[in-house]
Short mmCIF file of C-alpha atoms in Angstrom, two decimals:
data_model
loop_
_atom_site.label_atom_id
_atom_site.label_comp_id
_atom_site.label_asym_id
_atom_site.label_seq_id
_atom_site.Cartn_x
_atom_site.Cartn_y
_atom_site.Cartn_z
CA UNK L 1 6.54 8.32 9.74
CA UNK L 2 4.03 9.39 6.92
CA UNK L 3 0.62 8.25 6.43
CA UNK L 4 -1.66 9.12 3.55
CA UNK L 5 -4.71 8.39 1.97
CA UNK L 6 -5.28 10.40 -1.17
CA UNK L 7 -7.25 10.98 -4.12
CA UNK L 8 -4.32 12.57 -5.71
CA UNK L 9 -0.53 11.07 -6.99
CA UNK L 10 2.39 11.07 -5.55
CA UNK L 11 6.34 11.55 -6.35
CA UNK L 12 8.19 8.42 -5.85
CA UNK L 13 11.40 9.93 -6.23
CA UNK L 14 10.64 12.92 -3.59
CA UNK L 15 8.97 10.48 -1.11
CA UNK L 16 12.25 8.00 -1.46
CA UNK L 17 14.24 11.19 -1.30
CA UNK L 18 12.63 12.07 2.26
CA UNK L 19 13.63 9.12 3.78
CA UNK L 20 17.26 9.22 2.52
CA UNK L 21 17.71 12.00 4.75
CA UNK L 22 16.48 10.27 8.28
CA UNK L 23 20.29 9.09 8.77
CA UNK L 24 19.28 5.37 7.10
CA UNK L 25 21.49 2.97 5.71
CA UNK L 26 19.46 1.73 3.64
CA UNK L 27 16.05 2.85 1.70
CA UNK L 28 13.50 0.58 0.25
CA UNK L 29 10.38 1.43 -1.58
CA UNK L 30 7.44 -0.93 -3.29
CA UNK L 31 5.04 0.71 -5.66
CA UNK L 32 1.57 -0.91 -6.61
CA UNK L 33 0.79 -0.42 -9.99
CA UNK L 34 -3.23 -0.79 -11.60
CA UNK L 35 -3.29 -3.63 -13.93
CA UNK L 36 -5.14 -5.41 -16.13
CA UNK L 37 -5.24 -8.76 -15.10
CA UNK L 38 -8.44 -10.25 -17.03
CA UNK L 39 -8.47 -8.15 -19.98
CA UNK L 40 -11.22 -4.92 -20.45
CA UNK L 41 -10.38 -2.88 -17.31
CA UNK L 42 -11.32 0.50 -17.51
CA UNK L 43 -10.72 1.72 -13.99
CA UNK L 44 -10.82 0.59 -10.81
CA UNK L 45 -12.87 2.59 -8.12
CA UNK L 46 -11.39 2.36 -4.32
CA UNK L 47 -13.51 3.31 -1.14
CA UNK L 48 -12.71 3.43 2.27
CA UNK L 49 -13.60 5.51 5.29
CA UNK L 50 -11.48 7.84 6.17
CA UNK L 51 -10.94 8.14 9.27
CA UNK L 52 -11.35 4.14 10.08
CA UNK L 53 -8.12 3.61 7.19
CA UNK L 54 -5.72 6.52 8.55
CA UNK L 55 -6.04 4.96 11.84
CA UNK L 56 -5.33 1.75 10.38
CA UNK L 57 -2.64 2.35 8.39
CA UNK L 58 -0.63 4.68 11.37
CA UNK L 59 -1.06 1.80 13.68
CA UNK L 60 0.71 -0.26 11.35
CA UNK L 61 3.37 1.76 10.35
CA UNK L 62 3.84 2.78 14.10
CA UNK L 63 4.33 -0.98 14.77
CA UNK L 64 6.58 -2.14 11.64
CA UNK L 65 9.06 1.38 13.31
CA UNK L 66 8.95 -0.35 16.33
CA UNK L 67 9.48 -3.73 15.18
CA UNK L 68 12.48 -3.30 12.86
CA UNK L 69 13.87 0.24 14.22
CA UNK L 70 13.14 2.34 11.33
CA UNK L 71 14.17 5.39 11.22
CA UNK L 72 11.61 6.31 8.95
CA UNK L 73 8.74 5.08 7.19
CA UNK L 74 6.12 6.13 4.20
CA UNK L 75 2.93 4.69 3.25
CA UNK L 76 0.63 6.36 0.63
CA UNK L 77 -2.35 4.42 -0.50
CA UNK L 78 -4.66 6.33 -3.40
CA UNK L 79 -8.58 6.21 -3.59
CA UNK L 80 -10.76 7.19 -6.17
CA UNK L 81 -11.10 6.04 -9.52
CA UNK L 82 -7.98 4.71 -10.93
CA UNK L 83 -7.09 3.90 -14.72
CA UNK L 84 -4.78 1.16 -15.71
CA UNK L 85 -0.97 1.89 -14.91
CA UNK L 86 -1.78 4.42 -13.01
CA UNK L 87 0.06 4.21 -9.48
CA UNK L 88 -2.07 2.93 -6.71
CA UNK L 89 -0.10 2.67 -3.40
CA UNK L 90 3.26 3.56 -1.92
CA UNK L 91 5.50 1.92 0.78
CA UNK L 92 9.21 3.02 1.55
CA UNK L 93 11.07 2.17 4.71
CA UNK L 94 14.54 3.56 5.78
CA UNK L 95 16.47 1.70 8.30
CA UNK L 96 20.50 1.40 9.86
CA UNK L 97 20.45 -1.88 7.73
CA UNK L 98 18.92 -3.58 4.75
CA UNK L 99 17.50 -6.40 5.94
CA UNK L 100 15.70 -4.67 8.31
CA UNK L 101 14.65 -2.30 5.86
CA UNK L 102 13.07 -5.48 3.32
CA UNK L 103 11.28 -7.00 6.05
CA UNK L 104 9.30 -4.11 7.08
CA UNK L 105 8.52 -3.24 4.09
CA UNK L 106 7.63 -6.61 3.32
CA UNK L 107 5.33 -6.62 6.21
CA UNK L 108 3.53 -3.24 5.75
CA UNK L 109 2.85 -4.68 1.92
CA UNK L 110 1.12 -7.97 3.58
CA UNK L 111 -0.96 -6.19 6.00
CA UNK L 112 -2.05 -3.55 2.99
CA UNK L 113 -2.86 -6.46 0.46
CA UNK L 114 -5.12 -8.18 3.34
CA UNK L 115 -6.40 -6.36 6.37
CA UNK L 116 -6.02 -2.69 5.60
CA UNK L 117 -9.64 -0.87 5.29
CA UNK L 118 -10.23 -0.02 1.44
CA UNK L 119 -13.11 -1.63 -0.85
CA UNK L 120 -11.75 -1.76 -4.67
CA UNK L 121 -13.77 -2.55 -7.53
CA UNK L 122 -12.93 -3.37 -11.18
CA UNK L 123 -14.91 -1.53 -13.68
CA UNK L 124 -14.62 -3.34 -17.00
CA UNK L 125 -16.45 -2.74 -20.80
CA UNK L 126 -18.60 -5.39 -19.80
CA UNK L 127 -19.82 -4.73 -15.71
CA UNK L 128 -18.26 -4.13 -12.51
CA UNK L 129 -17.20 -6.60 -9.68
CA UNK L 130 -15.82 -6.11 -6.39
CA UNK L 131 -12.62 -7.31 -5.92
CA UNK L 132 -12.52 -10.09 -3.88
CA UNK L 133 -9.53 -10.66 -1.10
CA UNK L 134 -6.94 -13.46 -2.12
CA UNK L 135 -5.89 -16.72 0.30
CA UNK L 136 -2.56 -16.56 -0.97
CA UNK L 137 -2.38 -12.75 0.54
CA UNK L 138 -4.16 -13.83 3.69
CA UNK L 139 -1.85 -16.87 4.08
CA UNK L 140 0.97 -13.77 3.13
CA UNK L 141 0.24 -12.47 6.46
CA UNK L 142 0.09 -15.17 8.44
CA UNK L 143 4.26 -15.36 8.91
CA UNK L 144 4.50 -11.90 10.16
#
């Protein structure tokens, strides 16, 4: 498993590439992607402590392994200040089947969009909010 929280990118195709090469049957990555939802966004700014998020996100990933037998799994989550399009977070899971393989990934994504340790905040022309967390994410979660 690989865990990171960094300020700097990452290469989809090597991380992918990594995971091809645990014996899996199957590989499947999600990238997040900055947008520009309301119009005006300069960047977004993400915080988090890090210690507190590491720990976090390696329990996760330790239990989504477990869970589905992976035989590998990446997630990368970027902090910092972030422009539109630029890549924000990473999560790839390799497994002896597919299905296994879309549900943990699946899973890891719903715990990152609601419970996973990192304050984000849109910086527009016009101000700068805190983004606030979504029910429909929360409710995400709430089948795993």
């Amino acid at each position: 498993m690989r865990v990171a929280v960094q300020a700097d990118d990452f290469d989809l195709a090597a991380e992918a590439a990594a995971l091809e090469r645990t014996g899996a049957g199957a590989v499947v990555t999600f990238t997040g992607i900055v947008r520009d939802v309301a119009g005006g966004l300069r960047w977004m700014e993400i915080e988090h402590y890090p210690a507190m998020t590491r720990s976090a996100l390696e329990g996760i990933a330790a239990q989504a392994a477990e869970r589905w037998s992976l035989t590998g799994a990446t997630v990368i989550h970027r902090y910092g200040s972030l422009a539109p399009g630029a890549r924000i977070m990473m999560v790839a899971t390799a497994s002896a089947h597919r299905r296994a393989a879309f549900e943990a990934a699946d899973f890891l994504m719903d715990y990152l969009k609601s419970r996973a340790p990192f304050w984000k905040k849109e910086v527009r022309e016009d101000g700068a909010d805190w983004v606030a967390a979504k029910d429909d994410d929360e409710a995400a979660l709430g089948r795993w």
